[in-house]
PDB file of C-alpha atoms in Angstrom:
ATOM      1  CA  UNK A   1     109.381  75.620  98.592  1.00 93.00           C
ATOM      2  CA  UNK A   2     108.218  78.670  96.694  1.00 95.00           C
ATOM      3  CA  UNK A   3     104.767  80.003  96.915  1.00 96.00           C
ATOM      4  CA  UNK A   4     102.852  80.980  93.607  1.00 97.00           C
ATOM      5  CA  UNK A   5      99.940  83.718  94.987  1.00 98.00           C
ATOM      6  CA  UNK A   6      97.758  85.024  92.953  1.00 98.00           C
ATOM      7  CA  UNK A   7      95.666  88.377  94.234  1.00 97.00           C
ATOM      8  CA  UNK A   8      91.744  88.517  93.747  1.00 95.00           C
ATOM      9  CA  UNK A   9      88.574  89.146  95.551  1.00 91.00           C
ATOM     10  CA  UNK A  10      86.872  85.758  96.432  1.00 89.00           C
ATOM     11  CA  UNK A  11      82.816  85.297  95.718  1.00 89.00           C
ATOM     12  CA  UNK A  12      81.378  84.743  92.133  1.00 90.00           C
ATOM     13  CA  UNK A  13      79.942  88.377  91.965  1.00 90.00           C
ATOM     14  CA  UNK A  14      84.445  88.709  91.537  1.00 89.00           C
ATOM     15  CA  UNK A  15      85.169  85.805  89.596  1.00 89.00           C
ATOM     16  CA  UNK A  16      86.257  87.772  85.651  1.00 89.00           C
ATOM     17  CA  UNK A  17      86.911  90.958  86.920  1.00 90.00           C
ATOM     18  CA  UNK A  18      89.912  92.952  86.429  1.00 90.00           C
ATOM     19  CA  UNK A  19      91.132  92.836  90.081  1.00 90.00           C
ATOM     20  CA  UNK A  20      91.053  88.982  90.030  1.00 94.00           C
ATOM     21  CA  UNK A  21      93.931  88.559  87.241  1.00 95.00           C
ATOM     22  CA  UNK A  22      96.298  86.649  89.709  1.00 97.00           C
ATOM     23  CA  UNK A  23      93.368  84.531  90.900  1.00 97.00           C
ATOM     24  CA  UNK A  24      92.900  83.363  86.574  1.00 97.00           C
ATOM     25  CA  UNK A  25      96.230  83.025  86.331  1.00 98.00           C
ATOM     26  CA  UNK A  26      96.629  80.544  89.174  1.00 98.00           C
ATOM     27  CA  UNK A  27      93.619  78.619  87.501  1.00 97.00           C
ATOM     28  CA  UNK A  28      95.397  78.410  84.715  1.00 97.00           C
ATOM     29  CA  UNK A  29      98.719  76.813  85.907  1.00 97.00           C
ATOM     30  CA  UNK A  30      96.388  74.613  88.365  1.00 97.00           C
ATOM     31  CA  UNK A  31      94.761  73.523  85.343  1.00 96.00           C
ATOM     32  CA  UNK A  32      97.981  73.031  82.861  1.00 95.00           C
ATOM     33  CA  UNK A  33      99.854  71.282  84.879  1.00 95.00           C
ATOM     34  CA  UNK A  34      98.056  69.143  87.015  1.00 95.00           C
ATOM     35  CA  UNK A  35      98.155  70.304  90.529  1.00 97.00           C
ATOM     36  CA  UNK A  36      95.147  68.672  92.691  1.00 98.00           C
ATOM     37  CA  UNK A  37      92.409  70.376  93.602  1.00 98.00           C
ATOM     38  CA  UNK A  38      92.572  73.615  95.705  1.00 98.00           C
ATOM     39  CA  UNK A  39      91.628  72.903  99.334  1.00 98.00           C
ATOM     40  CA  UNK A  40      90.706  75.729 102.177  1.00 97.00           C
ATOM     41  CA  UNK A  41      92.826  76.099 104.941  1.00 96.00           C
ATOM     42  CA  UNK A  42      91.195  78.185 107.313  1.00 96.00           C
ATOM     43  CA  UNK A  43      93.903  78.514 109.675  1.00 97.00           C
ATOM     44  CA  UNK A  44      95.517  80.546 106.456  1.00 97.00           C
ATOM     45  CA  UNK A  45      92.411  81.599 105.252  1.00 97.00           C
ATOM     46  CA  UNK A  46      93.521  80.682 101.739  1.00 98.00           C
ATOM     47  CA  UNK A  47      93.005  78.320  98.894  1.00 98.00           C
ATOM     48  CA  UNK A  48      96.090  76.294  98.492  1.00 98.00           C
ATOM     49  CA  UNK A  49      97.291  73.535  96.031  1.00 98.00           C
ATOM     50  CA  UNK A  50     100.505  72.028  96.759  1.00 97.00           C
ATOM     51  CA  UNK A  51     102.444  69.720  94.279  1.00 96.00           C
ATOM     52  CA  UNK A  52     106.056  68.999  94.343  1.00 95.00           C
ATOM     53  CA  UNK A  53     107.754  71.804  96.432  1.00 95.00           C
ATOM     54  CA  UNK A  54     104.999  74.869  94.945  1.00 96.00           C
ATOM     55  CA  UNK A  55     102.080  75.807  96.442  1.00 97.00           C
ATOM     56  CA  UNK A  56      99.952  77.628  94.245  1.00 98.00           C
ATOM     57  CA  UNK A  57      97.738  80.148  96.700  1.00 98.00           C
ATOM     58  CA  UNK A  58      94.616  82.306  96.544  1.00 98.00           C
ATOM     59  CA  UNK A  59      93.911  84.025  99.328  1.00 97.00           C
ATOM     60  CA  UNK A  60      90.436  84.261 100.589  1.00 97.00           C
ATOM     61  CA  UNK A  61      90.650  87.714 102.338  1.00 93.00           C
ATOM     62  CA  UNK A  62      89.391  90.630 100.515  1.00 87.00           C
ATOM     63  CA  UNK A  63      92.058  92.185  98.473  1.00 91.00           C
ATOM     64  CA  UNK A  64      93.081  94.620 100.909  1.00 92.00           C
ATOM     65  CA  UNK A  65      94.050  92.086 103.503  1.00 95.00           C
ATOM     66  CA  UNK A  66      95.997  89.850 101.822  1.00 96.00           C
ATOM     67  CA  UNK A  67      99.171  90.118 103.255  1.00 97.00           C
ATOM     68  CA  UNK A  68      97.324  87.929 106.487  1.00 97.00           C
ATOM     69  CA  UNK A  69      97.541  85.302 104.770  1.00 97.00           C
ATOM     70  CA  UNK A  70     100.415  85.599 102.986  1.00 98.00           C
ATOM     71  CA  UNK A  71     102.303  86.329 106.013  1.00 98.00           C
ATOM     72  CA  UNK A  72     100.396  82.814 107.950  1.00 98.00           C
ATOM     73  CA  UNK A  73     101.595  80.536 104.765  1.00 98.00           C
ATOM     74  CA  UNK A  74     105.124  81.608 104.098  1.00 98.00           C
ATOM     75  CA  UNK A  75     105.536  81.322 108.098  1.00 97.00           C
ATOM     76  CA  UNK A  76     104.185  77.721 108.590  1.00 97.00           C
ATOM     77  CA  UNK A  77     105.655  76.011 105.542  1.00 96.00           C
ATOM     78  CA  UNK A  78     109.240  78.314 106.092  1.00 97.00           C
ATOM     79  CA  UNK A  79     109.575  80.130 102.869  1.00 97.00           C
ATOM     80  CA  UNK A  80     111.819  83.086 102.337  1.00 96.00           C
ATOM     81  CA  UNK A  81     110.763  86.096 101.021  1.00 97.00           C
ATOM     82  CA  UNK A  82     112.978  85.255  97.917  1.00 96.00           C
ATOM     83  CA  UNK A  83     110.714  82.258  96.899  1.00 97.00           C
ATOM     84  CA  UNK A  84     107.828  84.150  97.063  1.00 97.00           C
ATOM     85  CA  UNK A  85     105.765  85.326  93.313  1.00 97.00           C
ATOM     86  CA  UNK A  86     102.846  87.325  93.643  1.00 98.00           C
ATOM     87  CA  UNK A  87     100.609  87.962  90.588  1.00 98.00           C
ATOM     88  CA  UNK A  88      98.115  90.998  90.241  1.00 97.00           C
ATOM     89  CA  UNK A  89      96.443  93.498  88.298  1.00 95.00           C
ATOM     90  CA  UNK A  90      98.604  96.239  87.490  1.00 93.00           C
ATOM     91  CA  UNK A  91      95.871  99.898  86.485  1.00 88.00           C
ATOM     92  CA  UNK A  92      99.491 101.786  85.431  1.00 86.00           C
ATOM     93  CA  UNK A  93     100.417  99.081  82.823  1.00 89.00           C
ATOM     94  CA  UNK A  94      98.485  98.905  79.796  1.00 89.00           C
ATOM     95  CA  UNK A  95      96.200  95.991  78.635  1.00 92.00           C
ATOM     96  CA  UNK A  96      98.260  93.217  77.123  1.00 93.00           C
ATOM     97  CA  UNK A  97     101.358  93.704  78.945  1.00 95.00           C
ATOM     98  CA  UNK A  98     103.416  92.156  81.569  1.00 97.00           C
ATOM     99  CA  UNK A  99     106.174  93.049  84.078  1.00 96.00           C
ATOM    100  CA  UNK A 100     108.627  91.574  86.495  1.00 95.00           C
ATOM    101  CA  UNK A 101     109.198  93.624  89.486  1.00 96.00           C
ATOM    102  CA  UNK A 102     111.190  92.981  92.900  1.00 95.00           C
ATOM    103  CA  UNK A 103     111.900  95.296  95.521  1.00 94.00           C
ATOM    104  CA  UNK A 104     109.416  97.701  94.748  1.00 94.00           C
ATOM    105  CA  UNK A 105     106.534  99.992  96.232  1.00 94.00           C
ATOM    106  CA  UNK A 106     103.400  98.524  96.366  1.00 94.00           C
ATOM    107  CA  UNK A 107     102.478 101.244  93.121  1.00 89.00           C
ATOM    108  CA  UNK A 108      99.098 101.817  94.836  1.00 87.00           C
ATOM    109  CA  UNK A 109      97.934  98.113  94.758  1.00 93.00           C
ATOM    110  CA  UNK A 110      96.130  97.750  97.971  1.00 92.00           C
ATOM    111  CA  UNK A 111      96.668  93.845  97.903  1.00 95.00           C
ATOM    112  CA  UNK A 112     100.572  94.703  97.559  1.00 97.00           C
ATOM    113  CA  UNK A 113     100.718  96.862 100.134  1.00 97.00           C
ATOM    114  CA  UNK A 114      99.379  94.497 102.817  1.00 97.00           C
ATOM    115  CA  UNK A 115     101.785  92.230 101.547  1.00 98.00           C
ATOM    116  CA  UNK A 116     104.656  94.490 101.842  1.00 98.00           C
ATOM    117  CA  UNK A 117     102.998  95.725 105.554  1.00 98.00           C
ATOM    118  CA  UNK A 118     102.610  92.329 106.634  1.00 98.00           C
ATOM    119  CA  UNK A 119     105.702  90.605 105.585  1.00 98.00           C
ATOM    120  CA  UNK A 120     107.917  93.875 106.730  1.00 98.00           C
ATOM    121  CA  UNK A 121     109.762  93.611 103.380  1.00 97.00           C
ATOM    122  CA  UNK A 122     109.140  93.872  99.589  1.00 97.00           C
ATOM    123  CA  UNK A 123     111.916  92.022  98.732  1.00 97.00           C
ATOM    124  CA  UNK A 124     109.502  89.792  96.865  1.00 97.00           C
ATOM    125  CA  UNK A 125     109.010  88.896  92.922  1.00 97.00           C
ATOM    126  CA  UNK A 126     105.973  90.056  91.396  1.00 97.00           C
ATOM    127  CA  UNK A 127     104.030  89.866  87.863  1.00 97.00           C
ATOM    128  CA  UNK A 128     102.049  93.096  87.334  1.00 96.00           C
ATOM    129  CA  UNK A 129      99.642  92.190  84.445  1.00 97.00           C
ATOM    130  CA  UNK A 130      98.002  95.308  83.062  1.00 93.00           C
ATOM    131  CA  UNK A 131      94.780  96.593  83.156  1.00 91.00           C
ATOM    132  CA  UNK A 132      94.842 100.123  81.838  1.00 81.00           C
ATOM    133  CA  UNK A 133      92.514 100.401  78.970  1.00 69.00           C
ATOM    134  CA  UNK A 134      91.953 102.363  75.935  1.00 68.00           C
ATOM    135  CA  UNK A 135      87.896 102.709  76.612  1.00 67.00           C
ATOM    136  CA  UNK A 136      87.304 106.588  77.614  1.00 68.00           C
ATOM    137  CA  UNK A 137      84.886 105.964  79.953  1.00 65.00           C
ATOM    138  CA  UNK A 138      87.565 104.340  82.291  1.00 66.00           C
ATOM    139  CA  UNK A 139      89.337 107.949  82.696  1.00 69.00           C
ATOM    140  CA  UNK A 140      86.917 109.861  85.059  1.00 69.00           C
ATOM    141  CA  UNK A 141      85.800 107.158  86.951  1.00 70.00           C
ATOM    142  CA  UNK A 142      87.328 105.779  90.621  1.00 71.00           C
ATOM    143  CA  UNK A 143      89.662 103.108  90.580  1.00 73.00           C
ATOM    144  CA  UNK A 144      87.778 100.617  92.355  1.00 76.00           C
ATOM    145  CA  UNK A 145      84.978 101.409  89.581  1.00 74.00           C
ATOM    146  CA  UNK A 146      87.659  99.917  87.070  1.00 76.00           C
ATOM    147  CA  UNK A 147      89.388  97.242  89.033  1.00 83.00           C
ATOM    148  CA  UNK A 148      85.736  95.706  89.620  1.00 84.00           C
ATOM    149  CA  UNK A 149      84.809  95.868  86.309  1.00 86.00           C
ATOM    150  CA  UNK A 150      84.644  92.570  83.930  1.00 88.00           C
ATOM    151  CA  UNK A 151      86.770  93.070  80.947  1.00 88.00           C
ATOM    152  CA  UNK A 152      85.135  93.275  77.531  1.00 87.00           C
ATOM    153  CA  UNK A 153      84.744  90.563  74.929  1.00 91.00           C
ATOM    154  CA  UNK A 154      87.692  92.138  72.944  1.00 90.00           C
ATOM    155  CA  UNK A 155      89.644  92.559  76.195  1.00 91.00           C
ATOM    156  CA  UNK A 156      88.915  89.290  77.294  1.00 92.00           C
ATOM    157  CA  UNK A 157      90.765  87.754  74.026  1.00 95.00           C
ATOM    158  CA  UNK A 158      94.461  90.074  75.401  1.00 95.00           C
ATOM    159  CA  UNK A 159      93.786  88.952  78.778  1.00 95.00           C
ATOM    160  CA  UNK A 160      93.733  85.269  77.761  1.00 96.00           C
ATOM    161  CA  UNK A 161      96.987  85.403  76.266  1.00 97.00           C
ATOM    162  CA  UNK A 162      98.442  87.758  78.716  1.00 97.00           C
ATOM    163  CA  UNK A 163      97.626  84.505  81.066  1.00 97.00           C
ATOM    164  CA  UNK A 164      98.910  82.025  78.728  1.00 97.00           C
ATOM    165  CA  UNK A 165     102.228  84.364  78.952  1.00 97.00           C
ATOM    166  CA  UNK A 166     101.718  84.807  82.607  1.00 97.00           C
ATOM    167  CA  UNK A 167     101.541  80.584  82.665  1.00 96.00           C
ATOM    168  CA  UNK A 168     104.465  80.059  81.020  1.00 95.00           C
ATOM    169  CA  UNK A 169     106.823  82.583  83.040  1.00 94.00           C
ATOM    170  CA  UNK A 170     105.883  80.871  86.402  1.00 94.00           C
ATOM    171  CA  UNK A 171     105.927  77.456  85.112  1.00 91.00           C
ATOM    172  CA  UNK A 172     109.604  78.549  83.648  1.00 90.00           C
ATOM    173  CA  UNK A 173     110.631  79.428  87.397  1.00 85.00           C
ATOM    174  CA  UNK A 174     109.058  76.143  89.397  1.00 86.00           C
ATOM    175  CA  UNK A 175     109.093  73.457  86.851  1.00 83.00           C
ATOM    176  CA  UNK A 176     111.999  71.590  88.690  1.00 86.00           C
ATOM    177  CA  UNK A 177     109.761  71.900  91.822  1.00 84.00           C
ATOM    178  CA  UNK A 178     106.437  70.100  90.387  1.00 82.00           C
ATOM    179  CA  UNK A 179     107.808  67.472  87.793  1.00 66.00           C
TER     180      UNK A 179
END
């Protein structure tokens, strides 16, 4: 079983900002490949779509609580550490870009650190999809300012295919597990 998480704030006042990257990205592979419809499981306090051995997830805590749920999924359905992908907004990469990270330090992402906190490891893969922009009125302002913020029309058109990337390098890592 691996779990497929993608980070984001739930509500619609959320729904295209910055911070909820992972959430679009799980959309996305939801959408591509024909999972069924998300269902809430409140005893996880998640949105989860299960096909084949994945379960794509979006948790339904606020960001900075995350790792609850996290911790409540991989512990009921038994899945190590090792089959777990998380997928978030990344304000030290630049716009466009993607990286693959294990074993690291949460970097300052209040979603990662709850997982790491919650899990008591960070022995975990992750996709850190960038978010620093160019615009120079992003520089003086507070992070949360930025994270909360909906991405341009110009940004939205690198975020798109930064998902479409994003798509393809999960689906590379489960597709035995759904087809």
């Amino acid at each position: 079983m691996k779990l497929i998480i993608g980070l984001g704030n739930y509500g619609p006042e959320y729904e295209k900002t910055r911070h909820n990257y992972g959430f679009m990205v799980i959309d996305e592979i939801k959408r591509k490949h024909n999972f069924p419809d998300f269902k809430l499981e409140k005893e996880h306090n998640a949105l989860i779509s299960k096909k084949g051995d994945a379960l794509l997830v979006k948790p339904q805590t606020y960001m900075n609580e995350s790792g609850k749920a996290i911790k409540s999924i991989a512990s009921y359905y038994k899945v190590d550490v090792k089959d777990i992908i998380v997928i978030h907004d990344d304000a030290e990469t630049n716009l466009g870009e993607i990286k693959e990270v294990e074993g690291r330090s949460a970097g300052g992402h209040n979603g990662v650190r709850s997982i790491i906190d919650e899990l008591k490891t960070n022995e975990f893969k992750r996709l850190k999809l960038g978010i620093d922009s160019d615009d120079p009125s992003f520089k003086n302002k507070p992070l949360e300012d930025v994270v909360l913020k909906n991405f341009s029309k110009a940004e939205e058109i690198v975020a798109l295919g930064v998902i479409e990337k994003a798509v393809e390098l999960i689906v590379g890592k489960i597709i035995d597990l759904i087809v």
